[in-house]
Amino acid sequence: MTEALEPVLVVIPTYNERENLEPIVKRLHDALPKAHVLVVDDGSPDGTGELADTLAAAEARVQVLHRSEKAGLGAAYVAGFRWGIEHDYRVLVEMDADGSHAPEDLPHMLDALSDADLVIGSRYVPGGRVVNWPMSRQLISRGGNLYSRLALGAKVKDITAGYRAYRREVLEKLKLGTVASQGYCFQIDLAWRTIEAGFTVVEVPITFTERAVGQSKMSKDIVREALLRVTKWGLGRRAAQLRALLRRR
């Protein structure tokens, strides 16, 4: 990665991730010593926010953004991205707190950013893999990705992936204030906006490992939201294509 793509801010949203937070931050700094971390905590009742403050007091590379309530993954990332842009970071990274995104993969992702605007850590390109996921989760994930590609015409293999590195210019252009999506849908939404804006998207393989501690935030509501929103976007895309075809006749 070139100096023009520094400094790097890794945004880590948390809700009840006390047992996972300190180990993931340590692994991140072992893998990428120059990276800064912004923990965005949604008022975790298990004390994650207080632990984040302790880490930040001991380490200048760690900052904390406290939010008063659990408002969803998408809103947490948007708040973190805005904070990073305001503080002049050149690259903003999405990373889960639960250890499913290996910090050791991040240097490779940042190297790929030299020739891209958004790099997605992908489970579904050659070399990517998933560890310890039940078949039901794999079917939901692969099905969601396939449906999104068909509905939106996107060529991204893992458009629902949540391990990403953005150049700041992408996020500045995407009108983050209009993003209301959450969960899977937030990832699809931002990737689709990035593609539609003409930016270059590259996927690099990662190993995704199911969390060992704590509970997954996945729910039926998250899956339902993604299905409804992607269907709406896909229908809008088809309608726009039809209008363009009719105008040419």
PDB file of C-alpha atoms in Angstrom:
ATOM      1  CA  MET A   1       0.000   0.000   0.000  1.00  0.00           C
ATOM      2  CA  THR A   2       1.316   3.440  -0.911  1.00  0.00           C
ATOM      3  CA  GLU A   3       1.691   6.320   1.534  1.00  0.00           C
ATOM      4  CA  ALA A   4      -1.062   8.121  -0.404  1.00  0.00           C
ATOM      5  CA  LEU A   5      -3.481   5.571   1.083  1.00  0.00           C
ATOM      6  CA  GLU A   6      -2.527   6.297   4.677  1.00  0.00           C
ATOM      7  CA  PRO A   7      -3.644   6.795   7.376  1.00  0.00           C
ATOM      8  CA  VAL A   8      -6.007   3.818   7.712  1.00  0.00           C
ATOM      9  CA  LEU A   9      -8.961   3.703  10.095  1.00  0.00           C
ATOM     10  CA  VAL A  10     -10.546   0.354  10.960  1.00  0.00           C
ATOM     11  CA  VAL A  11     -14.151   0.848  12.086  1.00  0.00           C
ATOM     12  CA  ILE A  12     -15.318  -1.891  14.483  1.00  0.00           C
ATOM     13  CA  PRO A  13     -18.980  -1.716  15.559  1.00  0.00           C
ATOM     14  CA  THR A  14     -19.724  -3.412  18.869  1.00  0.00           C
ATOM     15  CA  TYR A  15     -22.720  -4.573  20.839  1.00  0.00           C
ATOM     16  CA  ASN A  16     -21.942  -6.996  23.655  1.00  0.00           C
ATOM     17  CA  GLU A  17     -18.490  -7.916  22.353  1.00  0.00           C
ATOM     18  CA  ARG A  18     -16.507  -7.489  25.588  1.00  0.00           C
ATOM     19  CA  GLU A  19     -14.759 -10.859  25.334  1.00  0.00           C
ATOM     20  CA  ASN A  20     -13.845 -10.386  21.676  1.00  0.00           C
ATOM     21  CA  LEU A  21     -12.764  -6.749  21.483  1.00  0.00           C
ATOM     22  CA  GLU A  22      -9.317  -6.723  23.078  1.00  0.00           C
ATOM     23  CA  PRO A  23      -8.038  -9.834  21.233  1.00  0.00           C
ATOM     24  CA  ILE A  24      -9.175  -8.537  17.832  1.00  0.00           C
ATOM     25  CA  VAL A  25      -7.558  -5.131  18.395  1.00  0.00           C
ATOM     26  CA  LYS A  26      -4.294  -6.803  19.413  1.00  0.00           C
ATOM     27  CA  ARG A  27      -4.343  -9.059  16.350  1.00  0.00           C
ATOM     28  CA  LEU A  28      -5.044  -6.059  14.141  1.00  0.00           C
ATOM     29  CA  HIS A  29      -2.092  -4.072  15.469  1.00  0.00           C
ATOM     30  CA  ASP A  30       0.165  -7.117  15.206  1.00  0.00           C
ATOM     31  CA  ALA A  31      -0.810  -7.452  11.539  1.00  0.00           C
ATOM     32  CA  LEU A  32      -0.907  -3.738  10.714  1.00  0.00           C
ATOM     33  CA  PRO A  33       0.914  -1.623  13.319  1.00  0.00           C
ATOM     34  CA  LYS A  34       0.104   1.732  11.697  1.00  0.00           C
ATOM     35  CA  ALA A  35      -3.661   1.206  11.562  1.00  0.00           C
ATOM     36  CA  HIS A  36      -5.944   3.169  13.835  1.00  0.00           C
ATOM     37  CA  VAL A  37      -9.122   1.698  15.316  1.00  0.00           C
ATOM     38  CA  LEU A  38     -12.476   3.336  15.946  1.00  0.00           C
ATOM     39  CA  VAL A  39     -14.757   1.280  18.176  1.00  0.00           C
ATOM     40  CA  VAL A  40     -18.376   2.293  17.615  1.00  0.00           C
ATOM     41  CA  ASP A  41     -20.283   0.985  20.608  1.00  0.00           C
ATOM     42  CA  ASP A  42     -24.070   1.005  20.726  1.00  0.00           C
ATOM     43  CA  GLY A  43     -24.458   1.209  24.493  1.00  0.00           C
ATOM     44  CA  SER A  44     -23.491  -2.420  25.133  1.00  0.00           C
ATOM     45  CA  PRO A  45     -24.920  -3.541  28.493  1.00  0.00           C
ATOM     46  CA  ASP A  46     -22.030  -6.012  28.985  1.00  0.00           C
ATOM     47  CA  GLY A  47     -19.458  -3.230  29.409  1.00  0.00           C
ATOM     48  CA  THR A  48     -17.900  -3.333  25.935  1.00  0.00           C
ATOM     49  CA  GLY A  49     -17.934   0.466  25.760  1.00  0.00           C
ATOM     50  CA  GLU A  50     -16.115   0.800  29.077  1.00  0.00           C
ATOM     51  CA  LEU A  51     -13.489  -1.711  27.955  1.00  0.00           C
ATOM     52  CA  ALA A  52     -13.061   0.243  24.712  1.00  0.00           C
ATOM     53  CA  ASP A  53     -12.436   3.392  26.759  1.00  0.00           C
ATOM     54  CA  THR A  54      -9.780   1.552  28.777  1.00  0.00           C
ATOM     55  CA  LEU A  55      -8.060   0.382  25.592  1.00  0.00           C
ATOM     56  CA  ALA A  56      -8.194   3.911  24.149  1.00  0.00           C
ATOM     57  CA  ALA A  57      -6.707   5.406  27.328  1.00  0.00           C
ATOM     58  CA  ALA A  58      -3.725   3.059  27.015  1.00  0.00           C
ATOM     59  CA  GLU A  59      -3.279   3.191  23.246  1.00  0.00           C
ATOM     60  CA  ALA A  60      -3.277   6.297  21.021  1.00  0.00           C
ATOM     61  CA  ARG A  61      -4.192   4.204  17.991  1.00  0.00           C
ATOM     62  CA  VAL A  62      -7.619   3.392  19.498  1.00  0.00           C
ATOM     63  CA  GLN A  63     -10.571   5.775  19.621  1.00  0.00           C
ATOM     64  CA  VAL A  64     -14.148   5.219  20.796  1.00  0.00           C
ATOM     65  CA  LEU A  65     -17.446   6.550  19.509  1.00  0.00           C
ATOM     66  CA  HIS A  66     -20.286   5.947  21.955  1.00  0.00           C
ATOM     67  CA  ARG A  67     -23.886   5.773  20.763  1.00  0.00           C
ATOM     68  CA  SER A  68     -26.740   5.694  23.226  1.00  0.00           C
ATOM     69  CA  GLU A  69     -28.710   2.771  21.813  1.00  0.00           C
ATOM     70  CA  LYS A  70     -28.547  -0.228  19.510  1.00  0.00           C
ATOM     71  CA  ALA A  71     -29.475   1.341  16.171  1.00  0.00           C
ATOM     72  CA  GLY A  72     -28.138  -1.296  13.789  1.00  0.00           C
ATOM     73  CA  LEU A  73     -24.962  -2.208  11.960  1.00  0.00           C
ATOM     74  CA  GLY A  74     -25.505   0.136   9.031  1.00  0.00           C
ATOM     75  CA  ALA A  75     -26.030   3.190  11.216  1.00  0.00           C
ATOM     76  CA  ALA A  76     -22.947   2.305  13.280  1.00  0.00           C
ATOM     77  CA  TYR A  77     -20.768   2.070  10.172  1.00  0.00           C
ATOM     78  CA  VAL A  78     -22.145   5.312   8.747  1.00  0.00           C
ATOM     79  CA  ALA A  79     -21.340   7.083  12.030  1.00  0.00           C
ATOM     80  CA  GLY A  80     -17.847   5.590  11.981  1.00  0.00           C
ATOM     81  CA  PHE A  81     -17.243   6.542   8.348  1.00  0.00           C
ATOM     82  CA  ARG A  82     -18.306  10.127   9.005  1.00  0.00           C
ATOM     83  CA  TRP A  83     -15.987  10.317  12.002  1.00  0.00           C
ATOM     84  CA  GLY A  84     -13.114   8.975   9.913  1.00  0.00           C
ATOM     85  CA  ILE A  85     -13.713  11.418   7.077  1.00  0.00           C
ATOM     86  CA  GLU A  86     -13.876  14.314   9.545  1.00  0.00           C
ATOM     87  CA  HIS A  87     -10.525  13.198  10.982  1.00  0.00           C
ATOM     88  CA  ASP A  88      -8.814  13.006   7.580  1.00  0.00           C
ATOM     89  CA  TYR A  89      -8.322   9.258   7.179  1.00  0.00           C
ATOM     90  CA  ARG A  90      -7.607   8.169   3.602  1.00  0.00           C
ATOM     91  CA  VAL A  91      -8.849   4.576   3.921  1.00  0.00           C
ATOM     92  CA  LEU A  92     -11.782   3.328   5.979  1.00  0.00           C
ATOM     93  CA  VAL A  93     -12.135  -0.362   6.762  1.00  0.00           C
ATOM     94  CA  GLU A  94     -15.130  -2.367   7.920  1.00  0.00           C
ATOM     95  CA  MET A  95     -14.265  -5.173  10.340  1.00  0.00           C
ATOM     96  CA  ASP A  96     -16.402  -7.266  12.691  1.00  0.00           C
ATOM     97  CA  ALA A  97     -15.428  -7.472  16.346  1.00  0.00           C
ATOM     98  CA  ASP A  98     -16.160 -11.179  16.672  1.00  0.00           C
ATOM     99  CA  GLY A  99     -13.022 -12.540  14.989  1.00  0.00           C
ATOM    100  CA  SER A 100     -14.787 -13.734  11.842  1.00  0.00           C
ATOM    101  CA  HIS A 101     -12.689 -11.254   9.838  1.00  0.00           C
ATOM    102  CA  ALA A 102      -9.039 -12.170  10.229  1.00  0.00           C
ATOM    103  CA  PRO A 103      -6.892  -9.037  10.710  1.00  0.00           C
ATOM    104  CA  GLU A 104      -4.074 -10.987   9.102  1.00  0.00           C
ATOM    105  CA  ASP A 105      -5.938 -10.693   5.770  1.00  0.00           C
ATOM    106  CA  LEU A 106      -6.043  -6.897   5.907  1.00  0.00           C
ATOM    107  CA  PRO A 107      -2.540  -6.111   4.556  1.00  0.00           C
ATOM    108  CA  HIS A 108      -3.385  -8.086   1.407  1.00  0.00           C
ATOM    109  CA  MET A 109      -6.675  -6.203   1.048  1.00  0.00           C
ATOM    110  CA  LEU A 110      -4.934  -2.844   1.419  1.00  0.00           C
ATOM    111  CA  ASP A 111      -2.343  -3.810  -1.193  1.00  0.00           C
ATOM    112  CA  ALA A 112      -5.209  -4.468  -3.627  1.00  0.00           C
ATOM    113  CA  LEU A 113      -6.620  -1.007  -2.880  1.00  0.00           C
ATOM    114  CA  SER A 114      -3.727   0.506  -4.838  1.00  0.00           C
ATOM    115  CA  ASP A 115      -5.624  -0.446  -8.024  1.00  0.00           C
ATOM    116  CA  ALA A 116      -9.195  -0.169  -6.722  1.00  0.00           C
ATOM    117  CA  ASP A 117     -11.618   2.110  -4.921  1.00  0.00           C
ATOM    118  CA  LEU A 118     -13.286  -0.597  -2.847  1.00  0.00           C
ATOM    119  CA  VAL A 119     -11.738  -3.917  -1.883  1.00  0.00           C
ATOM    120  CA  ILE A 120     -14.039  -6.645  -0.585  1.00  0.00           C
ATOM    121  CA  GLY A 121     -12.681  -9.534   1.449  1.00  0.00           C
ATOM    122  CA  SER A 122     -14.510 -12.326  -0.326  1.00  0.00           C
ATOM    123  CA  ARG A 123     -15.479 -15.813   0.789  1.00  0.00           C
ATOM    124  CA  TYR A 124     -16.578 -16.818  -2.694  1.00  0.00           C
ATOM    125  CA  VAL A 125     -13.657 -16.131  -5.022  1.00  0.00           C
ATOM    126  CA  PRO A 126     -10.885 -18.715  -5.579  1.00  0.00           C
ATOM    127  CA  GLY A 127      -8.889 -19.022  -2.376  1.00  0.00           C
ATOM    128  CA  GLY A 128     -11.712 -17.758  -0.154  1.00  0.00           C
ATOM    129  CA  ARG A 129     -13.383 -20.060   2.335  1.00  0.00           C
ATOM    130  CA  VAL A 130     -15.772 -20.289   5.270  1.00  0.00           C
ATOM    131  CA  VAL A 131     -14.911 -22.147   8.487  1.00  0.00           C
ATOM    132  CA  ASN A 132     -17.362 -23.542  11.069  1.00  0.00           C
ATOM    133  CA  TRP A 133     -20.557 -22.230   9.512  1.00  0.00           C
ATOM    134  CA  PRO A 134     -23.626 -24.495   9.614  1.00  0.00           C
ATOM    135  CA  MET A 135     -25.081 -25.447   6.245  1.00  0.00           C
ATOM    136  CA  SER A 136     -28.148 -23.266   6.879  1.00  0.00           C
ATOM    137  CA  ARG A 137     -26.011 -20.119   7.158  1.00  0.00           C
ATOM    138  CA  GLN A 138     -24.040 -21.039   4.063  1.00  0.00           C
ATOM    139  CA  LEU A 139     -27.251 -21.513   2.080  1.00  0.00           C
ATOM    140  CA  ILE A 140     -28.609 -18.142   3.226  1.00  0.00           C
ATOM    141  CA  SER A 141     -25.348 -16.395   2.368  1.00  0.00           C
ATOM    142  CA  ARG A 142     -24.817 -18.013  -1.016  1.00  0.00           C
ATOM    143  CA  GLY A 143     -28.485 -17.638  -1.909  1.00  0.00           C
ATOM    144  CA  GLY A 144     -28.478 -13.970  -0.965  1.00  0.00           C
ATOM    145  CA  ASN A 145     -25.394 -13.314  -3.048  1.00  0.00           C
ATOM    146  CA  LEU A 146     -26.798 -15.149  -6.061  1.00  0.00           C
ATOM    147  CA  TYR A 147     -30.134 -13.348  -5.851  1.00  0.00           C
ATOM    148  CA  SER A 148     -28.418  -9.967  -5.503  1.00  0.00           C
ATOM    149  CA  ARG A 149     -26.197 -10.599  -8.536  1.00  0.00           C
ATOM    150  CA  LEU A 150     -29.186 -11.604 -10.657  1.00  0.00           C
ATOM    151  CA  ALA A 151     -31.426  -8.744  -9.480  1.00  0.00           C
ATOM    152  CA  LEU A 152     -28.809  -6.006  -9.723  1.00  0.00           C
ATOM    153  CA  GLY A 153     -26.623  -7.284 -12.529  1.00  0.00           C
ATOM    154  CA  ALA A 154     -23.596  -6.950 -10.261  1.00  0.00           C
ATOM    155  CA  LYS A 155     -20.555  -9.121 -10.893  1.00  0.00           C
ATOM    156  CA  VAL A 156     -19.392  -9.116  -7.281  1.00  0.00           C
ATOM    157  CA  LYS A 157     -19.296 -12.697  -5.959  1.00  0.00           C
ATOM    158  CA  ASP A 158     -19.638 -11.753  -2.281  1.00  0.00           C
ATOM    159  CA  ILE A 159     -21.695  -8.567  -2.298  1.00  0.00           C
ATOM    160  CA  THR A 160     -22.986  -9.265   1.236  1.00  0.00           C
ATOM    161  CA  ALA A 161     -19.472  -9.459   2.698  1.00  0.00           C
ATOM    162  CA  GLY A 162     -18.755  -7.162   5.626  1.00  0.00           C
ATOM    163  CA  TYR A 163     -14.947  -7.079   5.480  1.00  0.00           C
ATOM    164  CA  ARG A 164     -14.057  -4.123   3.238  1.00  0.00           C
ATOM    165  CA  ALA A 165     -11.617  -1.301   2.594  1.00  0.00           C
ATOM    166  CA  TYR A 166     -12.877   1.936   1.020  1.00  0.00           C
ATOM    167  CA  ARG A 167     -10.984   4.904  -0.269  1.00  0.00           C
ATOM    168  CA  ARG A 168     -12.436   7.967   1.431  1.00  0.00           C
ATOM    169  CA  GLU A 169     -13.415   9.485  -1.936  1.00  0.00           C
ATOM    170  CA  VAL A 170     -15.945   6.691  -2.419  1.00  0.00           C
ATOM    171  CA  LEU A 171     -17.691   7.292   0.883  1.00  0.00           C
ATOM    172  CA  GLU A 172     -17.670  11.050   0.348  1.00  0.00           C
ATOM    173  CA  LYS A 173     -19.582  10.569  -2.905  1.00  0.00           C
ATOM    174  CA  LEU A 174     -22.123   7.981  -1.730  1.00  0.00           C
ATOM    175  CA  LYS A 175     -24.380  10.339   0.247  1.00  0.00           C
ATOM    176  CA  LEU A 176     -24.198   8.348   3.453  1.00  0.00           C
ATOM    177  CA  GLY A 177     -27.060  10.332   4.941  1.00  0.00           C
ATOM    178  CA  THR A 178     -29.471   8.566   2.577  1.00  0.00           C
ATOM    179  CA  VAL A 179     -28.400   5.051   3.620  1.00  0.00           C
ATOM    180  CA  ALA A 180     -31.075   3.371   5.750  1.00  0.00           C
ATOM    181  CA  SER A 181     -30.157  -0.283   5.165  1.00  0.00           C
ATOM    182  CA  GLN A 182     -28.936  -2.642   7.878  1.00  0.00           C
ATOM    183  CA  GLY A 183     -27.143  -5.985   8.120  1.00  0.00           C
ATOM    184  CA  TYR A 184     -26.648  -7.880   4.879  1.00  0.00           C
ATOM    185  CA  CYS A 185     -28.601  -5.179   3.111  1.00  0.00           C
ATOM    186  CA  PHE A 186     -26.239  -2.414   4.194  1.00  0.00           C
ATOM    187  CA  GLN A 187     -23.348  -4.222   2.544  1.00  0.00           C
ATOM    188  CA  ILE A 188     -25.311  -4.798  -0.659  1.00  0.00           C
ATOM    189  CA  ASP A 189     -26.489  -1.179  -0.642  1.00  0.00           C
ATOM    190  CA  LEU A 190     -23.022   0.364  -0.366  1.00  0.00           C
ATOM    191  CA  ALA A 191     -21.433  -2.018  -2.869  1.00  0.00           C
ATOM    192  CA  TRP A 192     -24.207  -1.327  -5.376  1.00  0.00           C
ATOM    193  CA  ARG A 193     -23.909   2.439  -4.879  1.00  0.00           C
ATOM    194  CA  THR A 194     -20.147   2.166  -5.373  1.00  0.00           C
ATOM    195  CA  ILE A 195     -20.581   0.264  -8.643  1.00  0.00           C
ATOM    196  CA  GLU A 196     -23.284   2.624  -9.904  1.00  0.00           C
ATOM    197  CA  ALA A 197     -21.044   5.621  -9.144  1.00  0.00           C
ATOM    198  CA  GLY A 198     -18.415   4.200 -11.496  1.00  0.00           C
ATOM    199  CA  PHE A 199     -15.819   3.197  -8.918  1.00  0.00           C
ATOM    200  CA  THR A 200     -13.617   0.111  -9.251  1.00  0.00           C
ATOM    201  CA  VAL A 201     -14.495  -2.824  -6.994  1.00  0.00           C
ATOM    202  CA  VAL A 202     -12.039  -5.702  -6.457  1.00  0.00           C
ATOM    203  CA  GLU A 203     -12.491  -8.897  -4.447  1.00  0.00           C
ATOM    204  CA  VAL A 204      -9.634 -10.665  -2.683  1.00  0.00           C
ATOM    205  CA  PRO A 205      -9.946 -14.049  -0.952  1.00  0.00           C
ATOM    206  CA  ILE A 206     -10.274 -14.289   2.815  1.00  0.00           C
ATOM    207  CA  THR A 207     -10.952 -17.014   5.350  1.00  0.00           C
ATOM    208  CA  PHE A 208     -14.171 -16.257   7.220  1.00  0.00           C
ATOM    209  CA  THR A 209     -14.385 -18.031  10.575  1.00  0.00           C
ATOM    210  CA  GLU A 210     -17.586 -18.276  12.600  1.00  0.00           C
ATOM    211  CA  ARG A 211     -17.361 -16.515  15.945  1.00  0.00           C
ATOM    212  CA  ALA A 212     -16.171 -18.627  18.881  1.00  0.00           C
ATOM    213  CA  VAL A 213     -17.540 -16.344  21.622  1.00  0.00           C
ATOM    214  CA  GLY A 214     -20.892 -14.575  21.840  1.00  0.00           C
ATOM    215  CA  GLN A 215     -24.004 -14.723  19.710  1.00  0.00           C
ATOM    216  CA  SER A 216     -24.513 -13.901  16.037  1.00  0.00           C
ATOM    217  CA  LYS A 217     -26.569 -10.776  15.295  1.00  0.00           C
ATOM    218  CA  MET A 218     -28.180 -12.456  12.262  1.00  0.00           C
ATOM    219  CA  SER A 219     -32.000 -12.554  12.337  1.00  0.00           C
ATOM    220  CA  LYS A 220     -34.973 -13.254  10.100  1.00  0.00           C
ATOM    221  CA  ASP A 221     -35.687  -9.496   9.976  1.00  0.00           C
ATOM    222  CA  ILE A 222     -32.223  -8.826   8.508  1.00  0.00           C
ATOM    223  CA  VAL A 223     -32.745 -11.441   5.799  1.00  0.00           C
ATOM    224  CA  ARG A 224     -36.247 -10.126   5.076  1.00  0.00           C
ATOM    225  CA  GLU A 225     -35.014  -6.539   4.760  1.00  0.00           C
ATOM    226  CA  ALA A 226     -32.331  -7.565   2.277  1.00  0.00           C
ATOM    227  CA  LEU A 227     -34.801  -9.541   0.163  1.00  0.00           C
ATOM    228  CA  LEU A 228     -37.327  -6.711  -0.007  1.00  0.00           C
ATOM    229  CA  ARG A 229     -34.831  -3.945  -0.704  1.00  0.00           C
ATOM    230  CA  VAL A 230     -32.848  -5.877  -3.313  1.00  0.00           C
ATOM    231  CA  THR A 231     -36.084  -6.824  -5.082  1.00  0.00           C
ATOM    232  CA  LYS A 232     -37.122  -3.155  -5.137  1.00  0.00           C
ATOM    233  CA  TRP A 233     -33.719  -2.041  -6.456  1.00  0.00           C
ATOM    234  CA  GLY A 234     -33.720  -4.795  -9.048  1.00  0.00           C
ATOM    235  CA  LEU A 235     -37.179  -3.865 -10.318  1.00  0.00           C
ATOM    236  CA  GLY A 236     -36.120  -0.220 -10.491  1.00  0.00           C
ATOM    237  CA  ARG A 237     -33.048  -1.205 -12.490  1.00  0.00           C
ATOM    238  CA  ARG A 238     -35.138  -3.235 -14.960  1.00  0.00           C
ATOM    239  CA  ALA A 239     -37.623  -0.384 -15.337  1.00  0.00           C
ATOM    240  CA  ALA A 240     -34.801   2.075 -16.078  1.00  0.00           C
ATOM    241  CA  GLN A 241     -33.380  -0.293 -18.691  1.00  0.00           C
ATOM    242  CA  LEU A 242     -36.794  -0.604 -20.333  1.00  0.00           C
ATOM    243  CA  ARG A 243     -37.281   3.175 -20.425  1.00  0.00           C
ATOM    244  CA  ALA A 244     -33.844   3.608 -21.991  1.00  0.00           C
ATOM    245  CA  LEU A 245     -34.665   0.969 -24.609  1.00  0.00           C
ATOM    246  CA  LEU A 246     -37.960   2.646 -25.495  1.00  0.00           C
ATOM    247  CA  ARG A 247     -36.277   6.044 -25.873  1.00  0.00           C
ATOM    248  CA  ARG A 248     -33.846   4.595 -28.419  1.00  0.00           C
ATOM    249  CA  ARG A 249     -36.669   3.296 -30.598  1.00  0.00           C
TER     250      ARG A 249
END
